[in-house]
Amino acid sequence: MSFIRRLGLRTPTLGALRYPLAGATKRPAVSLRPHFGTAPTRHLRVGASRESALSPAAVPTTPDNATGVQNPDHAEEATTHAVVSTFDLFSIGVGPSSSHTVGPMRAAKIFISDLLHYQLMGRVHRLRVDLYGSLALTGVGHGTPDAILVGLEGDAPETVETATIPTRVQAIHDTQSMVLNGSRRITFEPARDLVFHYFESLPQHSNGMRFTAFDADGTLLATNEYFSIGGGFVVCEQTQVDHGDNLYFRSYDIHREDVPATRKTQDAVVATLPFRNAEDLLQVCRRMNMTIAEVVYENELKWRSPEEIQSRLFAIWDTMDQSIRNGCLSEAPFLPGRLRVKRRAPSLYQKLMRGIYHPTGIGAPGAGPRLTGDTNATASEPTLTPASALPLTSGLRLPYAPGRPRTPKRFILPALDYLSVYAIAVNEENAAGGRVVTAPTNGAAGVIPAVLKYHLEFLSETPQHDVMEFLFTAAAMGMLYKRGASISAAEVGCQGEVGVACSMSAAGFAAVMGGSVEQVENAAEIGMEHNLGLTCDPVDGLVQIPCIERNALGAVKAVTAAQLALNGDGAHRVTLDQVIESMRQTGLDMQSKYKETSQGGLAVNVPVC
């Protein structure tokens, strides 16, 4: 169950959300059925209203009593499973943010698709886009306006040429116009037609946006609202009310009236191995004598052929791997934005390749130099010689007194170095607007690739099998968090992004290292338990500080969590379900200034200039 549903926040009825504006002539609303596989279409409201009535001062807000807030009943909660497709959780997109870049781009493209479907495109003369809540507060730093403009011109995050985005956006600003859907040039003045509501949020979600189309006379042709809920998912009334939690959209041109019923049937088939929470998942694994990855794979088989599953999963991994490579080999000295953050992955990678650090990972054959105290010990076989028995260093005076400055020592921890450089590379690529995989979000896109890359490079003996087992296992954990809490920093802070990615990675790493399902669940629990309360306070609204380093720490913490779980027998006091519920409650209690608004924490204490 999504975070929205757990709060009982249902999208209001059509009448509650849509105005009429002053002097508007009402027309029958056109109900758009949801598109299978991508961002939603709520209800495209078609009406006659003068453009002058839609000035910023005249735009009415949704009344508080129109939210329809109510607590979800237990019967509904008991029947809503967590199963969604792995390819809904892992999707190829562009940086720097899944909720602020990928989601808005998808929403814009869906709105254009709807205009085409209802034969309104030829009448559109002007568009207006209103951004609310976190999208307004940190949208510029997250690339939200640029993503929306590109989406309105007909591009999708999966296929857009990332290198062309800056020049295309600049052309829109220079000409005060855009090519709608790549075919129709219309007037668009970003300073007038992109409206930021910094101190207002739509009641359904903090990442709300409204698209409105006008004809040449200023008459309102159509309007729609979308909510970017994290991970590139976009929802609206149809997805929340008509079908619950498992209907999310990632295609742009399907308008069949039977799509919701088709997706319901599909979900019912998938539910042959349903699980609502971690305990359910463990019971399924025990009953069917399956691993967690096998359960997820079995569900995917109800949707796709084995060949398609493998092809799509390796396309995801190839994109992850390419983002690591692009980040490590980048020649750009700085990341975009006025913070002037220096790229670190290229220099860190060069040091590793020059052999400054040991070229193999901890635990690999022959790993590690000798340790002090026993000339026969290696890094994987440390000695337990008491410190009191070790010879005193000749330069140390007793009692201790400060001596000459020492030459900095190099840590002999190659695993940490590789994990860090891989994660930093991905997130620097993400911060630069490059192509990455939402895993489960863009802000946390470096954790899973870093841990999986390290395993494949230094530990794996069956790389193809391990890619599938790792990603399927991680996906199962992501499903649990998506249903039980949230993967959106705008809802629960960074615990919903890097925290979830750490938990997913820990589970995946434990699985490919041969852990039992109980150990895998324990690894996921440890990974999140020590990320509870993690805030999202990006400096200057950019996905750079502290996001990039935080991904490196998330990757290291994931491996540590898996190691702790693998060294146990799977029995543990705190369950994953308890941690997920704790995370949800912590997110509810967290002040909004720590939820991707750049109004607290580092964002207000680190000077920008």
XYZ file of C-alpha atoms in Angstrom:
609
model
C 0.000 0.000 0.000
C 1.455 3.332 -1.000
C 2.268 6.011 1.522
C -0.644 8.047 0.214
C -3.075 5.224 0.863
C -1.683 4.545 4.316
C -2.477 8.134 5.211
C -5.959 7.732 3.811
C -5.318 10.505 1.291
C -7.586 9.869 -1.636
C -7.705 12.129 -4.611
C -10.891 14.183 -4.470
C -13.686 13.734 -6.918
C -13.601 15.556 -10.207
C -15.793 18.341 -8.911
C -13.678 18.857 -5.821
C -10.414 19.266 -7.688
C -11.548 21.111 -10.776
C -12.759 24.646 -10.618
C -14.968 26.321 -12.480
C -13.158 29.597 -12.742
C -14.926 32.910 -12.607
C -17.160 33.318 -15.586
C -16.482 29.806 -16.839
C -18.911 28.014 -19.069
C -19.138 24.413 -17.945
C -18.745 21.600 -20.416
C -18.980 17.870 -19.834
C -15.734 16.485 -18.449
C -13.852 13.937 -20.495
C -12.767 11.036 -18.333
C -9.410 9.714 -19.434
C -8.797 6.096 -18.662
C -5.381 5.268 -17.218
C -2.566 4.265 -19.534
C -1.098 0.860 -18.866
C 2.481 1.037 -17.782
C 3.318 4.709 -17.171
C 2.297 8.000 -15.697
C -1.429 8.420 -15.264
C -4.041 10.473 -16.769
C -6.539 11.595 -14.201
C -9.488 13.372 -15.736
C -8.720 15.768 -18.564
C -11.205 18.507 -17.878
C -12.468 20.184 -21.030
C -14.095 23.532 -20.466
C -14.591 27.101 -21.620
C -12.892 29.662 -19.443
C -11.176 32.910 -20.281
C -7.415 32.955 -19.926
C -7.618 36.165 -17.914
C -9.442 34.283 -15.184
C -6.439 31.999 -14.764
C -3.984 34.630 -13.602
C -1.911 33.588 -10.573
C -4.079 35.623 -8.234
C -7.249 34.115 -9.612
C -6.307 30.453 -9.530
C -8.339 28.956 -6.688
C -6.838 26.305 -4.504
C -8.457 23.038 -3.560
C -10.538 23.527 -0.404
C -9.337 21.664 2.647
C -12.664 19.955 3.082
C -12.431 18.470 -0.413
C -9.638 16.056 0.313
C -11.864 13.208 1.368
C -9.373 12.143 4.025
C -10.289 8.938 5.761
C -8.503 6.068 7.358
C -8.087 2.964 5.191
C -10.102 0.087 6.556
C -8.408 -3.131 7.542
C -10.260 -5.213 4.993
C -8.888 -3.160 2.127
C -5.388 -3.195 3.573
C -5.478 -6.946 3.975
C -6.283 -7.530 0.314
C -3.765 -5.130 -1.210
C -0.558 -6.919 -2.078
C 2.828 -5.353 -2.657
C 3.624 -6.987 -5.992
C 4.563 -4.660 -8.826
C 6.840 -5.374 -11.735
C 10.587 -5.236 -11.281
C 10.605 -3.031 -14.359
C 8.368 -0.521 -12.613
C 10.869 -0.177 -9.772
C 13.951 -0.130 -12.009
C 13.469 2.161 -14.987
C 15.894 3.939 -17.259
C 15.682 7.703 -17.054
C 17.639 10.932 -16.782
C 19.029 12.824 -13.832
C 19.079 14.452 -11.475
C 15.848 13.314 -9.770
C 13.262 10.619 -10.375
C 10.521 12.550 -8.578
C 11.498 16.008 -9.840
C 12.838 15.185 -13.316
C 11.648 11.801 -14.579
C 8.129 12.041 -13.142
C 7.391 15.568 -14.408
C 8.769 14.719 -17.854
C 6.448 11.715 -18.005
C 3.490 13.761 -16.811
C 4.128 16.399 -19.482
C 4.309 13.803 -22.216
C 1.117 12.146 -20.990
C -0.693 15.477 -21.050
C 0.397 16.003 -24.653
C -0.670 12.472 -25.527
C -4.102 13.176 -24.091
C -4.447 16.363 -26.108
C -3.723 14.333 -29.219
C -6.172 11.622 -28.251
C -9.012 14.071 -27.714
C -8.131 15.994 -30.890
C -7.325 19.196 -29.045
C -3.719 19.583 -30.173
C -4.575 21.638 -33.237
C -6.393 24.222 -31.118
C -3.686 24.702 -28.467
C -2.152 28.165 -28.591
C -0.671 28.416 -25.102
C 0.164 26.223 -22.129
C 0.563 26.970 -18.461
C 2.267 24.729 -15.901
C 1.810 25.205 -12.139
C 4.270 23.555 -9.745
C 3.442 23.029 -6.074
C 5.235 22.096 -2.874
C 8.611 20.450 -3.231
C 8.480 20.687 -7.026
C 8.342 24.464 -6.660
C 10.821 24.788 -3.798
C 13.621 22.643 -5.244
C 12.444 22.205 -8.821
C 14.997 24.503 -10.433
C 17.920 22.719 -8.773
C 16.416 19.351 -9.676
C 15.831 20.246 -13.317
C 12.027 20.135 -13.095
C 11.313 23.036 -15.491
C 13.707 21.682 -18.108
C 12.229 18.189 -17.819
C 8.696 19.510 -18.286
C 9.663 21.570 -21.326
C 11.322 18.586 -22.983
C 8.343 16.388 -22.131
C 5.941 18.902 -23.663
C 8.014 18.753 -26.827
C 7.329 15.025 -26.955
C 10.372 13.345 -25.411
C 10.377 10.598 -22.790
C 13.009 10.036 -20.063
C 13.825 6.600 -21.449
C 14.828 7.872 -24.881
C 15.639 11.585 -24.708
C 19.116 12.580 -25.850
C 20.441 14.013 -22.609
C 23.181 16.034 -24.301
C 20.619 18.067 -26.261
C 18.458 19.132 -23.306
C 20.363 22.331 -22.331
C 20.409 23.724 -25.873
C 16.742 22.898 -26.450
C 15.692 24.581 -23.215
C 17.778 27.628 -24.049
C 16.098 27.826 -27.452
C 12.678 27.888 -25.764
C 13.791 30.786 -23.558
C 15.318 32.646 -26.504
C 12.352 32.285 -28.856
C 9.605 32.402 -26.195
C 8.032 29.439 -27.949
C 8.203 25.655 -28.109
C 7.452 22.915 -30.608
C 4.600 21.062 -28.932
C 4.981 17.308 -29.392
C 7.706 18.070 -31.932
C 5.159 19.216 -34.511
C 3.268 22.368 -33.493
C 4.966 25.608 -32.493
C 3.122 27.552 -29.809
C 3.802 30.581 -27.659
C 5.489 29.713 -24.369
C 7.064 32.298 -22.106
C 8.747 30.439 -19.222
C 8.708 33.491 -16.943
C 4.934 33.732 -17.348
C 3.803 30.187 -18.108
C 5.859 28.288 -15.506
C 4.340 29.245 -12.148
C 6.003 28.228 -8.873
C 3.715 27.990 -5.829
C 6.442 28.005 -3.180
C 4.142 28.118 -0.178
C 1.301 25.950 -1.408
C 0.896 22.206 -1.825
C -1.917 20.215 -3.326
C -3.536 18.054 -0.635
C -2.827 14.710 -2.260
C 0.975 14.951 -2.355
C 3.758 17.491 -1.945
C 4.960 16.886 -5.518
C 1.927 18.195 -7.384
C 1.708 19.821 -10.814
C -1.108 21.175 -12.972
C -1.079 21.462 -16.773
C -3.514 23.800 -18.548
C -4.029 24.367 -22.286
C -5.653 27.435 -23.924
C -6.712 28.265 -27.455
C -5.923 31.465 -29.377
C -8.788 33.326 -27.680
C -7.549 32.412 -24.215
C -10.297 29.855 -23.719
C -9.468 26.976 -21.417
C -9.297 23.798 -23.492
C -8.135 21.232 -20.962
C -6.439 20.887 -17.598
C -5.077 18.039 -15.511
C -3.163 17.418 -12.281
C -0.432 14.867 -11.627
C 1.517 13.811 -8.547
C 5.087 12.561 -8.763
C 5.367 10.119 -5.857
C 8.992 9.031 -6.249
C 10.900 6.566 -8.369
C 9.505 8.106 -11.552
C 5.946 7.035 -10.680
C 3.168 9.501 -11.395
C -0.364 9.020 -10.081
C -3.711 10.737 -10.207
C -7.309 10.143 -9.162
C -7.827 7.160 -11.447
C -4.791 5.337 -10.120
C -5.622 5.991 -6.490
C -9.371 5.454 -6.436
C -10.296 3.161 -9.294
C -7.563 0.627 -8.868
C -5.581 1.139 -5.690
C -1.847 0.923 -5.476
C -0.473 -1.289 -8.203
C -1.541 0.709 -11.242
C 1.295 2.962 -12.329
C 1.986 4.156 -15.802
C 4.996 4.268 -18.054
C 3.587 4.331 -21.592
C 2.216 7.343 -23.381
C -0.170 6.449 -26.164
C -2.716 3.874 -24.926
C -6.266 5.107 -24.582
C -8.391 1.957 -24.645
C -11.338 2.109 -22.289
C -10.598 -1.392 -21.016
C -7.069 -0.662 -19.809
C -7.905 -0.514 -16.064
C -9.799 -3.802 -16.240
C -6.936 -5.342 -18.204
C -4.409 -4.259 -15.602
C -6.626 -5.510 -12.774
C -6.738 -8.915 -14.431
C -2.991 -8.836 -14.870
C -2.432 -8.001 -11.215
C -4.780 -10.809 -10.206
C -2.650 -13.256 -12.186
C 0.523 -11.955 -10.594
C -1.041 -12.432 -7.190
C -0.628 -16.205 -7.530
C 2.440 -15.585 -5.343
C 1.265 -12.473 -3.504
C 2.907 -10.916 -0.490
C 1.845 -7.844 1.443
C 4.827 -7.570 3.741
C 8.132 -9.223 4.585
C 6.549 -11.905 6.753
C 4.243 -12.897 3.898
C 7.214 -13.027 1.548
C 9.169 -15.300 3.881
C 6.173 -17.596 4.227
C 5.831 -17.832 0.445
C 9.522 -18.681 0.137
C 9.280 -21.413 2.769
C 6.041 -22.846 1.434
C 7.240 -22.935 -2.175
C 10.862 -23.750 -1.294
C 11.972 -20.726 -3.301
C 14.437 -17.916 -2.863
C 13.158 -14.357 -2.828
C 14.515 -13.835 -6.335
C 12.674 -16.916 -7.575
C 9.381 -15.616 -6.188
C 9.832 -12.319 -8.016
C 10.873 -14.105 -11.205
C 7.832 -16.371 -11.037
C 5.587 -13.324 -10.813
C 7.354 -11.673 -13.740
C 6.721 -14.789 -15.845
C 3.008 -14.042 -15.653
C 3.683 -10.817 -17.540
C 6.577 -11.594 -19.856
C 8.501 -14.409 -21.477
C 11.816 -15.566 -19.975
C 13.651 -14.062 -22.940
C 12.030 -10.660 -22.490
C 12.666 -10.683 -18.752
C 16.338 -11.457 -19.233
C 16.716 -8.927 -22.035
C 15.109 -6.115 -20.071
C 16.939 -6.919 -16.852
C 20.326 -6.909 -18.554
C 19.423 -3.666 -20.308
C 18.901 -2.198 -16.851
C 22.231 -3.532 -15.624
C 24.007 -2.340 -18.783
C 22.669 1.166 -18.158
C 23.827 1.013 -14.544
C 27.258 -0.177 -15.631
C 27.476 2.488 -18.329
C 26.623 5.205 -15.820
C 29.542 4.026 -13.673
C 31.819 4.123 -16.706
C 30.603 7.547 -17.810
C 31.103 8.970 -14.345
C 34.599 7.528 -13.965
C 35.763 8.689 -17.401
C 34.142 12.117 -17.451
C 36.404 14.993 -18.450
C 34.162 17.707 -17.022
C 35.868 19.267 -13.989
C 32.723 20.491 -12.228
C 29.090 19.537 -11.842
C 26.374 21.920 -13.086
C 25.128 24.609 -10.728
C 26.514 27.501 -8.773
C 27.919 25.286 -6.026
C 30.804 24.429 -8.373
C 31.122 20.939 -6.923
C 34.207 19.237 -8.297
C 33.814 15.818 -9.871
C 35.725 13.275 -7.793
C 35.035 9.936 -9.454
C 37.560 10.373 -12.316
C 40.493 11.122 -10.008
C 39.515 8.407 -7.522
C 39.226 5.906 -10.353
C 42.607 6.903 -11.783
C 44.248 6.359 -8.407
C 42.738 2.896 -8.171
C 43.851 2.017 -11.682
C 47.401 3.248 -11.042
C 47.688 0.696 -8.281
C 47.934 3.118 -5.394
C 45.461 0.844 -3.693
C 45.526 -2.931 -3.771
C 43.841 -4.082 -7.007
C 41.672 -6.791 -5.497
C 38.759 -6.669 -3.116
C 38.626 -7.894 0.441
C 37.816 -11.553 0.455
C 39.099 -12.152 -3.073
C 41.890 -14.691 -3.589
C 45.164 -13.265 -2.369
C 43.517 -10.135 -1.070
C 45.237 -7.687 1.191
C 48.785 -6.987 2.340
C 50.276 -8.322 5.546
C 49.135 -6.884 8.832
C 51.359 -5.721 11.653
C 51.920 -8.296 14.372
C 52.015 -11.524 12.382
C 53.903 -11.868 9.128
C 51.713 -14.822 8.169
C 48.414 -12.950 8.455
C 46.481 -11.298 5.636
C 43.678 -8.777 5.572
C 41.168 -11.613 5.586
C 42.993 -13.331 8.464
C 43.749 -10.656 11.080
C 45.764 -11.449 14.162
C 44.547 -11.024 17.717
C 47.881 -9.960 19.174
C 47.228 -7.672 22.188
C 48.360 -4.107 21.645
C 50.409 -4.280 24.859
C 52.551 -7.036 23.355
C 53.434 -5.072 20.220
C 56.850 -3.355 20.101
C 56.856 0.362 20.832
C 57.548 2.694 17.936
C 60.967 4.232 18.447
C 59.681 7.738 17.851
C 56.957 7.570 20.526
C 57.832 9.230 23.801
C 56.147 8.244 27.053
C 54.202 9.939 28.463
C 52.783 10.851 25.050
C 53.625 14.276 23.732
C 52.881 15.798 20.316
C 55.633 15.084 17.845
C 56.392 15.964 14.248
C 53.539 15.963 11.718
C 53.058 12.504 10.293
C 52.753 11.592 6.651
C 49.112 10.619 5.957
C 48.679 6.875 5.749
C 46.730 5.108 3.039
C 43.946 2.865 4.218
C 44.218 -0.722 3.056
C 40.489 -1.101 2.492
C 40.094 -1.572 -1.255
C 36.471 -2.687 -0.942
C 35.501 0.704 0.464
C 37.417 2.510 -2.266
C 35.777 0.613 -5.094
C 32.299 0.838 -3.593
C 32.746 4.563 -3.076
C 34.073 5.374 -6.535
C 31.340 3.360 -8.242
C 28.567 5.054 -6.256
C 30.063 8.525 -6.644
C 30.475 8.000 -10.393
C 26.792 7.172 -10.860
C 25.558 10.067 -8.780
C 27.864 12.571 -10.411
C 26.501 11.401 -13.746
C 22.997 11.774 -12.330
C 23.733 15.264 -11.001
C 24.922 16.252 -14.474
C 21.620 15.156 -16.005
C 22.987 11.950 -17.523
C 21.206 8.660 -18.059
C 20.843 6.480 -14.976
C 18.493 3.850 -13.589
C 16.026 4.770 -10.860
C 17.057 2.365 -8.124
C 14.604 2.999 -6.576
C 15.091 6.744 -7.189
C 17.615 8.906 -9.004
C 18.859 10.515 -5.816
C 19.836 7.037 -4.610
C 20.805 5.684 -8.030
C 24.415 4.920 -7.092
C 23.974 2.480 -4.212
C 22.656 -0.617 -6.000
C 24.981 -0.336 -9.046
C 28.002 0.137 -6.775
C 27.324 -2.944 -4.656
C 26.435 -5.120 -7.643
C 29.450 -3.903 -9.644
C 31.779 -4.683 -6.766
C 30.340 -8.177 -6.430
C 30.630 -8.884 -10.153
C 34.175 -7.550 -10.409
C 35.699 -9.246 -7.390
C 33.492 -11.993 -5.990
C 31.113 -13.454 -8.552
C 31.683 -16.777 -10.271
C 28.346 -16.732 -12.144
C 27.863 -13.098 -13.190
C 24.738 -13.488 -15.351
C 22.926 -15.479 -12.685
C 24.053 -13.060 -9.986
C 22.802 -9.992 -11.863
C 19.326 -11.497 -12.006
C 19.325 -12.773 -8.429
C 20.636 -9.495 -7.049
C 18.181 -7.271 -8.908
C 15.154 -9.505 -8.317
C 15.932 -9.707 -4.600
C 16.476 -5.967 -4.366
C 13.232 -5.372 -6.258
C 11.276 -7.446 -3.740
C 12.546 -5.227 -0.934
C 11.639 -2.130 -2.924
C 8.087 -3.418 -3.337
C 7.763 -3.780 0.424
C 8.915 -0.227 1.059
C 6.708 1.158 -1.676
C 3.628 -0.480 -0.195
C 4.435 -0.069 3.493
C 6.019 3.373 3.513
C 7.404 5.443 0.639
C 10.343 5.825 -1.729
C 9.904 9.589 -1.967
C 12.128 12.001 -0.063
C 9.360 14.578 -0.333
C 7.247 12.303 1.884
C 9.694 10.674 4.305
C 13.085 12.304 3.802
C 16.204 10.602 2.505
C 15.454 7.457 4.503
C 13.005 6.754 1.670
C 15.711 7.051 -0.974
C 19.264 6.239 0.132
C 17.876 4.334 3.123
C 15.705 2.135 0.917
C 18.486 1.693 -1.646
C 20.853 0.616 1.140
C 18.314 -1.917 2.379
C 17.663 -3.229 -1.134
C 21.395 -3.534 -1.823
C 22.063 -5.300 1.460
C 19.394 -7.874 0.625
C 20.712 -8.365 -2.899
C 24.301 -8.746 -1.721
C 23.321 -11.232 0.981
C 21.390 -13.245 -1.613
C 24.235 -13.545 -4.131
C 26.611 -14.415 -1.292
C 24.479 -17.475 -0.552
C 22.404 -16.214 2.356
C 19.169 -17.873 3.402
C 15.896 -15.993 2.977
C 15.996 -15.212 6.698
C 19.510 -13.782 6.383
C 18.486 -11.763 3.344
C 15.547 -10.284 5.245
C 17.853 -9.562 8.169
C 20.317 -7.779 5.886
C 17.531 -5.584 4.527
C 16.366 -4.812 8.057
C 19.849 -3.807 9.215
C 20.315 -1.662 6.126
C 17.248 0.420 6.944
C 17.402 0.351 10.734
C 20.507 2.509 10.690
C 19.134 4.950 8.147
C 15.966 5.792 10.086
C 15.435 9.531 10.344
C 17.759 10.394 7.469
C 16.804 13.860 6.245
C 16.687 15.258 2.732
C 18.215 18.732 2.828
C 20.036 19.299 -0.492
C 22.127 22.447 -0.600
C 20.761 24.931 -3.142
C 18.188 22.324 -4.163
C 20.814 20.422 -6.160
C 21.197 16.646 -6.016
C 24.871 17.035 -5.107
C 25.508 17.892 -1.444
C 25.071 15.672 0.536
C 23.502 13.287 -1.978
C 26.604 12.081 -3.835
C 28.701 11.138 -0.809
C 25.615 9.744 0.903
C 25.293 7.173 -1.883
C 28.877 6.062 -1.280
C 28.158 5.649 2.422
C 24.940 3.827 1.570
C 26.839 1.291 -0.538
C 29.426 0.671 2.174
C 26.713 0.353 4.800
C 24.819 -2.133 2.607
C 27.800 -4.477 2.395
C 28.377 -4.148 6.135
C 24.723 -4.944 6.837
C 24.888 -8.018 4.615
C 28.070 -9.204 6.301
C 26.489 -8.865 9.730
C 23.458 -10.834 8.585
C 25.535 -13.537 6.902
C 27.554 -14.014 10.082
C 24.329 -14.841 11.929
C 21.792 -17.608 11.520
C 18.941 -15.397 10.309
C 17.293 -15.076 13.721
C 17.008 -11.465 14.859
C 15.004 -9.374 17.281
C 13.860 -6.595 14.942
C 11.930 -7.574 11.822
C 11.926 -5.843 8.463
C 8.204 -5.126 8.760
C 8.789 -3.362 12.073
C 11.518 -1.232 10.528
C 9.346 -0.315 7.540
C 6.540 0.764 9.859
C 9.032 2.734 11.967
C 10.256 4.427 8.812
C 6.707 5.372 7.840
C 5.967 6.823 11.272
C 9.269 8.701 11.294
C 8.384 10.195 7.926
C 5.032 11.347 9.275
C 6.705 13.016 12.252
C 9.480 14.625 10.206
C 9.091 18.342 9.588
C 8.585 19.364 5.974
C 11.802 21.388 5.974
C 13.681 18.078 6.033
C 11.689 16.607 3.131
C 13.333 17.817 -0.065
C 12.349 21.444 0.392
C 15.849 22.856 1.073
C 14.439 24.792 4.026
C 16.399 23.129 6.821
C 19.564 21.278 7.781
C 22.541 21.588 5.465
C 20.487 23.552 2.969
C 20.313 26.570 5.297
C 23.654 26.180 7.068
C 25.963 25.781 4.077
C 26.502 29.093 2.260
C 25.880 28.844 -1.464
C 28.148 31.653 -2.615
